[in-house]
Amino acid sequence: MTNTTGLIFLGPPGSGKGTQASLIAQLYHIPHISTGEILREAIANQTPLGKQAQPYMDAGNLVPEELVLGLVKERLSQPDTEKGWILDGFPRTVPQAVFLDKLLEETPSTSERVLNLDVPDEAIIERLLLRGRKDDTEATIRRRLDVYREQTAPLIDYYRDRGSLHHINGNRSPAEVTEALKQAMVNF
Ligand code: B4P
């Protein structure tokens, strides 16, 4: 019997994953697990993880798998994930998705649903330049979009083949996107 639903938010950088995952997590009282946030916090605290991750993030590249896999495994083993969870920014590569599958096999009561936010490149560049985070320069944003296309977009086929993928138009107001996500979740 399935009694835990894990939500995976997919989409290009700046598609609204972080914004929406945070809102949905509050609404459904489940933890929002953002690998980007965890890594930024590690950088701010200058932990060994943060020091290793920083050059990759500054350049708009993914941080090496060995730095993220362990932290996700550890986070998903915390008791607050028992009723459900949202992963935002993970998986970002097919090997990360395979790792997550193996992890979830250990908890057969968990099923996953994948929500993919679609937003065109021009809108993304505009949004991220406005946000102005350290890795939001135009050159880095373009690099992150290339990395997304090369390494993360293949996950759309990966999850579509398993029938767990829902597409959401993310190119509208945040409130409209939240409403569309809630509707998709009703129909799971
Ligand atoms: P993330 O923190 O995941 O950053 P992101 O993809 O740029 O952000 P997100 O998509 O959540 O932003 P949001 O739309 O909320 O990753 C940063 C870096 O960490 C990566 O480049 C990588 O180096 C590393 N990393 C993270 N996970 C990794 C992994 N698994 N493996 C390896 N490396 C990893 O926000 C964007 C802006 O748009 C905001 O300002 C927001 O206000 C605005 N916005 C949101 N929705 C909007 C809407 N509907 N309309 C207008 N504006 C909107």
PDB file of C-alpha atoms and ligand atoms in Angstrom:
ATOM      1  CA  MET A   1       0.000   0.000   0.000  1.00  0.00           C
ATOM      2  CA  THR A   2       1.241   3.461  -0.851  1.00  0.00           C
ATOM      3  CA  ASN A   3       0.898   6.056   1.846  1.00  0.00           C
ATOM      4  CA  THR A   4       3.718   8.505   1.202  1.00  0.00           C
ATOM      5  CA  THR A   5       3.900  10.709  -1.860  1.00  0.00           C
ATOM      6  CA  GLY A   6       7.161  12.255  -2.877  1.00  0.00           C
ATOM      7  CA  LEU A   7       6.953  15.200  -5.239  1.00  0.00           C
ATOM      8  CA  ILE A   8       9.822  15.947  -7.584  1.00  0.00           C
ATOM      9  CA  PHE A   9       9.936  19.441  -9.096  1.00  0.00           C
ATOM     10  CA  LEU A  10      11.668  19.502 -12.461  1.00  0.00           C
ATOM     11  CA  GLY A  11      12.307  22.407 -14.763  1.00  0.00           C
ATOM     12  CA  PRO A  12      15.030  24.713 -16.027  1.00  0.00           C
ATOM     13  CA  PRO A  13      16.807  27.118 -13.653  1.00  0.00           C
ATOM     14  CA  GLY A  14      14.470  29.967 -12.817  1.00  0.00           C
ATOM     15  CA  SER A  15      11.336  28.060 -13.824  1.00  0.00           C
ATOM     16  CA  GLY A  16       9.791  28.602 -10.388  1.00  0.00           C
ATOM     17  CA  LYS A  17      10.779  25.313  -8.769  1.00  0.00           C
ATOM     18  CA  GLY A  18      11.991  26.927  -5.581  1.00  0.00           C
ATOM     19  CA  THR A  19       9.151  29.445  -5.430  1.00  0.00           C
ATOM     20  CA  GLN A  20       6.425  26.857  -5.968  1.00  0.00           C
ATOM     21  CA  ALA A  21       7.964  24.021  -3.969  1.00  0.00           C
ATOM     22  CA  SER A  22       8.122  26.267  -0.945  1.00  0.00           C
ATOM     23  CA  LEU A  23       4.429  27.235  -1.243  1.00  0.00           C
ATOM     24  CA  ILE A  24       3.225  23.680  -1.860  1.00  0.00           C
ATOM     25  CA  ALA A  25       5.308  22.381   1.056  1.00  0.00           C
ATOM     26  CA  GLN A  26       3.640  24.871   3.407  1.00  0.00           C
ATOM     27  CA  LEU A  27       0.165  24.024   2.101  1.00  0.00           C
ATOM     28  CA  TYR A  28       0.588  20.270   2.517  1.00  0.00           C
ATOM     29  CA  HIS A  29       2.812  20.383   5.613  1.00  0.00           C
ATOM     30  CA  ILE A  30       5.645  18.433   4.068  1.00  0.00           C
ATOM     31  CA  PRO A  31       9.353  19.331   3.954  1.00  0.00           C
ATOM     32  CA  HIS A  32      10.785  21.247   1.004  1.00  0.00           C
ATOM     33  CA  ILE A  33      14.188  19.815   0.200  1.00  0.00           C
ATOM     34  CA  SER A  34      16.167  22.042  -2.155  1.00  0.00           C
ATOM     35  CA  THR A  35      19.650  20.805  -2.992  1.00  0.00           C
ATOM     36  CA  GLY A  36      20.518  24.305  -4.240  1.00  0.00           C
ATOM     37  CA  GLU A  37      19.520  25.796  -0.855  1.00  0.00           C
ATOM     38  CA  ILE A  38      21.441  23.150   1.081  1.00  0.00           C
ATOM     39  CA  LEU A  39      24.540  23.843  -1.029  1.00  0.00           C
ATOM     40  CA  ARG A  40      24.189  27.640  -0.696  1.00  0.00           C
ATOM     41  CA  GLU A  41      23.911  27.277   3.077  1.00  0.00           C
ATOM     42  CA  ALA A  42      27.022  25.088   3.110  1.00  0.00           C
ATOM     43  CA  ILE A  43      28.857  27.793   1.130  1.00  0.00           C
ATOM     44  CA  ALA A  44      27.657  30.523   3.495  1.00  0.00           C
ATOM     45  CA  ASN A  45      28.937  28.494   6.456  1.00  0.00           C
ATOM     46  CA  GLN A  46      32.152  27.606   4.604  1.00  0.00           C
ATOM     47  CA  THR A  47      31.762  23.905   5.469  1.00  0.00           C
ATOM     48  CA  PRO A  48      33.948  21.364   3.607  1.00  0.00           C
ATOM     49  CA  LEU A  49      30.925  20.615   1.358  1.00  0.00           C
ATOM     50  CA  GLY A  50      30.430  24.323   0.662  1.00  0.00           C
ATOM     51  CA  LYS A  51      34.093  24.900  -0.162  1.00  0.00           C
ATOM     52  CA  GLN A  52      34.054  22.037  -2.666  1.00  0.00           C
ATOM     53  CA  ALA A  53      30.717  23.052  -4.242  1.00  0.00           C
ATOM     54  CA  GLN A  54      31.371  26.791  -4.628  1.00  0.00           C
ATOM     55  CA  PRO A  55      33.539  26.859  -7.802  1.00  0.00           C
ATOM     56  CA  TYR A  56      31.073  24.632  -9.650  1.00  0.00           C
ATOM     57  CA  MET A  57      28.062  26.737  -8.667  1.00  0.00           C
ATOM     58  CA  ASP A  58      29.812  30.022  -9.452  1.00  0.00           C
ATOM     59  CA  ALA A  59      30.541  28.726 -12.963  1.00  0.00           C
ATOM     60  CA  GLY A  60      26.957  27.518 -13.506  1.00  0.00           C
ATOM     61  CA  ASN A  61      27.964  23.843 -13.521  1.00  0.00           C
ATOM     62  CA  LEU A  62      26.443  21.007 -11.558  1.00  0.00           C
ATOM     63  CA  VAL A  63      28.383  20.033  -8.476  1.00  0.00           C
ATOM     64  CA  PRO A  64      29.867  16.494  -8.619  1.00  0.00           C
ATOM     65  CA  GLU A  65      27.485  13.634  -7.856  1.00  0.00           C
ATOM     66  CA  GLU A  66      29.441  12.461  -4.812  1.00  0.00           C
ATOM     67  CA  LEU A  67      28.708  15.771  -3.081  1.00  0.00           C
ATOM     68  CA  VAL A  68      24.927  15.672  -3.562  1.00  0.00           C
ATOM     69  CA  LEU A  69      23.950  11.989  -3.364  1.00  0.00           C
ATOM     70  CA  GLY A  70      24.916  11.541   0.273  1.00  0.00           C
ATOM     71  CA  LEU A  71      23.194  14.701   1.414  1.00  0.00           C
ATOM     72  CA  VAL A  72      19.908  13.703  -0.260  1.00  0.00           C
ATOM     73  CA  LYS A  73      20.051  10.209   1.220  1.00  0.00           C
ATOM     74  CA  GLU A  74      20.669  11.643   4.650  1.00  0.00           C
ATOM     75  CA  ARG A  75      17.866  14.233   4.332  1.00  0.00           C
ATOM     76  CA  LEU A  76      15.291  11.688   3.107  1.00  0.00           C
ATOM     77  CA  SER A  77      16.048   9.500   6.122  1.00  0.00           C
ATOM     78  CA  GLN A  78      14.829  12.209   8.538  1.00  0.00           C
ATOM     79  CA  PRO A  79      11.522  11.481  10.330  1.00  0.00           C
ATOM     80  CA  ASP A  80       9.768  14.581   8.917  1.00  0.00           C
ATOM     81  CA  THR A  81       9.741  12.945   5.452  1.00  0.00           C
ATOM     82  CA  GLU A  82       7.473  10.083   6.547  1.00  0.00           C
ATOM     83  CA  LYS A  83       4.255  11.765   5.389  1.00  0.00           C
ATOM     84  CA  GLY A  84       5.704  13.076   2.130  1.00  0.00           C
ATOM     85  CA  TRP A  85       8.359  15.394   0.769  1.00  0.00           C
ATOM     86  CA  ILE A  86       9.241  17.701  -2.090  1.00  0.00           C
ATOM     87  CA  LEU A  87      12.562  17.460  -3.865  1.00  0.00           C
ATOM     88  CA  ASP A  88      13.484  20.693  -5.657  1.00  0.00           C
ATOM     89  CA  GLY A  89      16.599  20.581  -7.837  1.00  0.00           C
ATOM     90  CA  PHE A  90      17.160  16.850  -7.374  1.00  0.00           C
ATOM     91  CA  PRO A  91      17.467  14.705  -9.413  1.00  0.00           C
ATOM     92  CA  ARG A  92      19.269  16.827 -11.998  1.00  0.00           C
ATOM     93  CA  THR A  93      20.916  14.018 -13.975  1.00  0.00           C
ATOM     94  CA  VAL A  94      19.897  10.502 -15.004  1.00  0.00           C
ATOM     95  CA  PRO A  95      22.431   8.919 -12.605  1.00  0.00           C
ATOM     96  CA  GLN A  96      20.874  10.990  -9.764  1.00  0.00           C
ATOM     97  CA  ALA A  97      17.414   9.671 -10.764  1.00  0.00           C
ATOM     98  CA  VAL A  98      18.698   6.098 -10.771  1.00  0.00           C
ATOM     99  CA  PHE A  99      20.200   6.691  -7.317  1.00  0.00           C
ATOM    100  CA  LEU A 100      16.860   8.059  -6.067  1.00  0.00           C
ATOM    101  CA  ASP A 101      14.997   5.051  -7.504  1.00  0.00           C
ATOM    102  CA  LYS A 102      17.274   2.679  -5.595  1.00  0.00           C
ATOM    103  CA  LEU A 103      16.766   4.702  -2.435  1.00  0.00           C
ATOM    104  CA  LEU A 104      12.978   4.626  -2.823  1.00  0.00           C
ATOM    105  CA  GLU A 105      13.012   0.860  -3.399  1.00  0.00           C
ATOM    106  CA  GLU A 106      14.031   0.653   0.247  1.00  0.00           C
ATOM    107  CA  THR A 107      10.749   2.386   1.213  1.00  0.00           C
ATOM    108  CA  PRO A 108       8.092   0.628  -0.924  1.00  0.00           C
ATOM    109  CA  SER A 109       5.290   2.628   0.726  1.00  0.00           C
ATOM    110  CA  THR A 110       6.526   5.742  -1.130  1.00  0.00           C
ATOM    111  CA  SER A 111       5.381   6.659  -4.638  1.00  0.00           C
ATOM    112  CA  GLU A 112       6.791   9.565  -6.587  1.00  0.00           C
ATOM    113  CA  ARG A 113       5.132  12.171  -8.811  1.00  0.00           C
ATOM    114  CA  VAL A 114       7.060  14.492 -11.053  1.00  0.00           C
ATOM    115  CA  LEU A 115       5.934  18.030 -11.842  1.00  0.00           C
ATOM    116  CA  ASN A 116       7.756  19.665 -14.730  1.00  0.00           C
ATOM    117  CA  LEU A 117       7.552  23.459 -14.999  1.00  0.00           C
ATOM    118  CA  ASP A 118       7.818  24.647 -18.603  1.00  0.00           C
ATOM    119  CA  VAL A 119       9.154  28.192 -19.126  1.00  0.00           C
ATOM    120  CA  PRO A 120      10.853  29.568 -22.292  1.00  0.00           C
ATOM    121  CA  ASP A 121      14.499  30.685 -22.126  1.00  0.00           C
ATOM    122  CA  GLU A 122      13.800  34.417 -22.642  1.00  0.00           C
ATOM    123  CA  ALA A 123      11.463  34.524 -19.632  1.00  0.00           C
ATOM    124  CA  ILE A 124      14.013  32.639 -17.526  1.00  0.00           C
ATOM    125  CA  ILE A 125      16.862  35.015 -18.366  1.00  0.00           C
ATOM    126  CA  GLU A 126      14.668  38.012 -17.568  1.00  0.00           C
ATOM    127  CA  ARG A 127      13.559  36.550 -14.213  1.00  0.00           C
ATOM    128  CA  LEU A 128      17.015  35.512 -13.077  1.00  0.00           C
ATOM    129  CA  LEU A 129      18.668  38.805 -14.025  1.00  0.00           C
ATOM    130  CA  LEU A 130      16.020  40.494 -11.884  1.00  0.00           C
ATOM    131  CA  ARG A 131      16.657  38.111  -8.975  1.00  0.00           C
ATOM    132  CA  GLY A 132      20.386  38.875  -9.090  1.00  0.00           C
ATOM    133  CA  ARG A 133      21.742  36.017  -6.991  1.00  0.00           C
ATOM    134  CA  LYS A 134      25.541  35.538  -7.160  1.00  0.00           C
ATOM    135  CA  ASP A 135      25.151  32.897  -9.919  1.00  0.00           C
ATOM    136  CA  ASP A 136      22.574  34.989 -11.828  1.00  0.00           C
ATOM    137  CA  THR A 137      24.879  36.794 -14.268  1.00  0.00           C
ATOM    138  CA  GLU A 138      23.879  36.490 -17.920  1.00  0.00           C
ATOM    139  CA  ALA A 139      26.888  34.287 -18.805  1.00  0.00           C
ATOM    140  CA  THR A 140      26.259  31.942 -15.879  1.00  0.00           C
ATOM    141  CA  ILE A 141      22.519  31.752 -16.581  1.00  0.00           C
ATOM    142  CA  ARG A 142      23.262  30.773 -20.207  1.00  0.00           C
ATOM    143  CA  ARG A 143      25.720  28.126 -18.987  1.00  0.00           C
ATOM    144  CA  ARG A 144      23.097  26.780 -16.551  1.00  0.00           C
ATOM    145  CA  LEU A 145      20.551  26.573 -19.371  1.00  0.00           C
ATOM    146  CA  ASP A 146      23.041  24.582 -21.501  1.00  0.00           C
ATOM    147  CA  VAL A 147      23.752  22.284 -18.559  1.00  0.00           C
ATOM    148  CA  TYR A 148      20.009  21.895 -18.054  1.00  0.00           C
ATOM    149  CA  ARG A 149      19.474  20.877 -21.687  1.00  0.00           C
ATOM    150  CA  GLU A 150      22.408  18.458 -21.705  1.00  0.00           C
ATOM    151  CA  GLN A 151      22.040  16.827 -18.318  1.00  0.00           C
ATOM    152  CA  THR A 152      18.630  17.509 -16.782  1.00  0.00           C
ATOM    153  CA  ALA A 153      16.147  17.632 -19.702  1.00  0.00           C
ATOM    154  CA  PRO A 154      16.679  13.875 -20.406  1.00  0.00           C
ATOM    155  CA  LEU A 155      14.844  13.297 -17.112  1.00  0.00           C
ATOM    156  CA  ILE A 156      11.616  14.380 -18.822  1.00  0.00           C
ATOM    157  CA  ASP A 157      11.728  11.231 -20.998  1.00  0.00           C
ATOM    158  CA  TYR A 158      12.941   9.168 -18.072  1.00  0.00           C
ATOM    159  CA  TYR A 159       9.889   9.995 -15.961  1.00  0.00           C
ATOM    160  CA  ARG A 160       7.433  10.164 -18.871  1.00  0.00           C
ATOM    161  CA  ASP A 161       8.217   6.538 -19.708  1.00  0.00           C
ATOM    162  CA  ARG A 162       7.199   5.602 -16.170  1.00  0.00           C
ATOM    163  CA  GLY A 163       3.917   7.516 -16.345  1.00  0.00           C
ATOM    164  CA  SER A 164       4.668   9.726 -13.356  1.00  0.00           C
ATOM    165  CA  LEU A 165       5.231  13.031 -15.206  1.00  0.00           C
ATOM    166  CA  HIS A 166       2.898  16.058 -15.216  1.00  0.00           C
ATOM    167  CA  HIS A 167       3.636  19.142 -17.312  1.00  0.00           C
ATOM    168  CA  ILE A 168       2.737  22.540 -15.894  1.00  0.00           C
ATOM    169  CA  ASN A 169       2.921  25.814 -17.808  1.00  0.00           C
ATOM    170  CA  GLY A 170       5.193  27.875 -15.554  1.00  0.00           C
ATOM    171  CA  ASN A 171       5.102  30.970 -17.763  1.00  0.00           C
ATOM    172  CA  ARG A 172       2.317  32.799 -15.938  1.00  0.00           C
ATOM    173  CA  SER A 173       1.826  34.433 -12.573  1.00  0.00           C
ATOM    174  CA  PRO A 174       3.068  32.561  -9.474  1.00  0.00           C
ATOM    175  CA  ALA A 175      -0.542  32.270  -8.160  1.00  0.00           C
ATOM    176  CA  GLU A 176      -1.726  30.727 -11.433  1.00  0.00           C
ATOM    177  CA  VAL A 177       1.142  28.243 -11.385  1.00  0.00           C
ATOM    178  CA  THR A 178       0.311  27.260  -7.782  1.00  0.00           C
ATOM    179  CA  GLU A 179      -3.326  26.693  -8.776  1.00  0.00           C
ATOM    180  CA  ALA A 180      -2.273  24.485 -11.713  1.00  0.00           C
ATOM    181  CA  LEU A 181      -0.001  22.462  -9.421  1.00  0.00           C
ATOM    182  CA  LYS A 182      -2.808  21.948  -6.910  1.00  0.00           C
ATOM    183  CA  GLN A 183      -5.120  20.787  -9.709  1.00  0.00           C
ATOM    184  CA  ALA A 184      -2.498  18.344 -10.983  1.00  0.00           C
ATOM    185  CA  MET A 185      -2.113  16.961  -7.473  1.00  0.00           C
ATOM    186  CA  VAL A 186      -5.870  16.378  -7.116  1.00  0.00           C
ATOM    187  CA  ASN A 187      -5.703  14.193 -10.221  1.00  0.00           C
ATOM    188  CA  PHE A 188      -2.743  12.055  -9.118  1.00  0.00           C
TER     189      PHE A 188
HETATM  190  P1  B4P B   1      18.938  25.851  -7.647  1.00  0.00           P
HETATM  191  O1  B4P B   1      18.944  26.404  -6.303  1.00  0.00           O
HETATM  192  O2  B4P B   1      18.067  24.657  -7.916  1.00  0.00           O
HETATM  193  O3  B4P B   1      18.615  27.111  -8.572  1.00  0.00           O
HETATM  194  P2  B4P B   1      17.725  27.417  -9.805  1.00  0.00           P
HETATM  195  O4  B4P B   1      17.488  26.174 -10.636  1.00  0.00           O
HETATM  196  O5  B4P B   1      18.352  28.599 -10.470  1.00  0.00           O
HETATM  197  O6  B4P B   1      16.462  27.950  -9.111  1.00  0.00           O
HETATM  198  P3  B4P B   1      14.903  27.769  -9.159  1.00  0.00           P
HETATM  199  O7  B4P B   1      14.405  27.191 -10.464  1.00  0.00           O
HETATM  200  O8  B4P B   1      14.492  27.059  -7.920  1.00  0.00           O
HETATM  201  O9  B4P B   1      14.505  29.312  -9.011  1.00  0.00           O
HETATM  202  P4  B4P B   1      13.044  29.900  -8.874  1.00  0.00           P
HETATM  203  O10 B4P B   1      12.405  29.475 -10.120  1.00  0.00           O
HETATM  204  O11 B4P B   1      12.375  29.642  -7.608  1.00  0.00           O
HETATM  205  O12 B4P B   1      20.414  25.443  -8.128  1.00  0.00           O
HETATM  206  C1  B4P B   1      21.517  26.312  -8.073  1.00  0.00           C
HETATM  207  C2  B4P B   1      22.831  25.554  -8.376  1.00  0.00           C
HETATM  208  O13 B4P B   1      23.065  24.540  -7.369  1.00  0.00           O
HETATM  209  C3  B4P B   1      22.889  24.772  -9.687  1.00  0.00           C
HETATM  210  O14 B4P B   1      23.249  25.594 -10.783  1.00  0.00           O
HETATM  211  C4  B4P B   1      23.988  23.715  -9.341  1.00  0.00           C
HETATM  212  O15 B4P B   1      25.269  24.244  -9.472  1.00  0.00           O
HETATM  213  C5  B4P B   1      23.742  23.398  -7.884  1.00  0.00           C
HETATM  214  N1  B4P B   1      22.884  22.214  -7.695  1.00  0.00           N
HETATM  215  C6  B4P B   1      21.644  22.216  -7.116  1.00  0.00           C
HETATM  216  N2  B4P B   1      21.143  20.978  -7.105  1.00  0.00           N
HETATM  217  C7  B4P B   1      22.067  20.147  -7.695  1.00  0.00           C
HETATM  218  C8  B4P B   1      22.103  18.762  -8.001  1.00  0.00           C
HETATM  219  N3  B4P B   1      21.071  17.951  -7.712  1.00  0.00           N
HETATM  220  N4  B4P B   1      23.201  18.241  -8.611  1.00  0.00           N
HETATM  221  C9  B4P B   1      24.244  19.033  -8.893  1.00  0.00           C
HETATM  222  N5  B4P B   1      24.266  20.366  -8.657  1.00  0.00           N
HETATM  223  C10 B4P B   1      23.191  20.927  -8.051  1.00  0.00           C
HETATM  224  O16 B4P B   1      13.241  31.462  -8.868  1.00  0.00           O
HETATM  225  C11 B4P B   1      13.671  32.198  -9.976  1.00  0.00           C
HETATM  226  C12 B4P B   1      13.206  33.638  -9.924  1.00  0.00           C
HETATM  227  O17 B4P B   1      12.013  33.745 -10.683  1.00  0.00           O
HETATM  228  C13 B4P B   1      12.872  34.185  -8.543  1.00  0.00           C
HETATM  229  O18 B4P B   1      13.377  35.475  -8.437  1.00  0.00           O
HETATM  230  C14 B4P B   1      11.345  34.204  -8.472  1.00  0.00           C
HETATM  231  O19 B4P B   1      10.827  35.267  -7.722  1.00  0.00           O
HETATM  232  C15 B4P B   1      10.972  34.391  -9.930  1.00  0.00           C
HETATM  233  N6  B4P B   1       9.733  33.696 -10.274  1.00  0.00           N
HETATM  234  C16 B4P B   1       9.323  32.468  -9.849  1.00  0.00           C
HETATM  235  N7  B4P B   1       8.126  32.157 -10.400  1.00  0.00           N
HETATM  236  C17 B4P B   1       7.786  33.211 -11.213  1.00  0.00           C
HETATM  237  C18 B4P B   1       6.666  33.496 -12.067  1.00  0.00           C
HETATM  238  N8  B4P B   1       5.653  32.623 -12.210  1.00  0.00           N
HETATM  239  N9  B4P B   1       6.661  34.648 -12.750  1.00  0.00           N
HETATM  240  C19 B4P B   1       7.674  35.549 -12.614  1.00  0.00           C
HETATM  241  N10 B4P B   1       8.748  35.348 -11.827  1.00  0.00           N
HETATM  242  C20 B4P B   1       8.814  34.200 -11.118  1.00  0.00           C
END
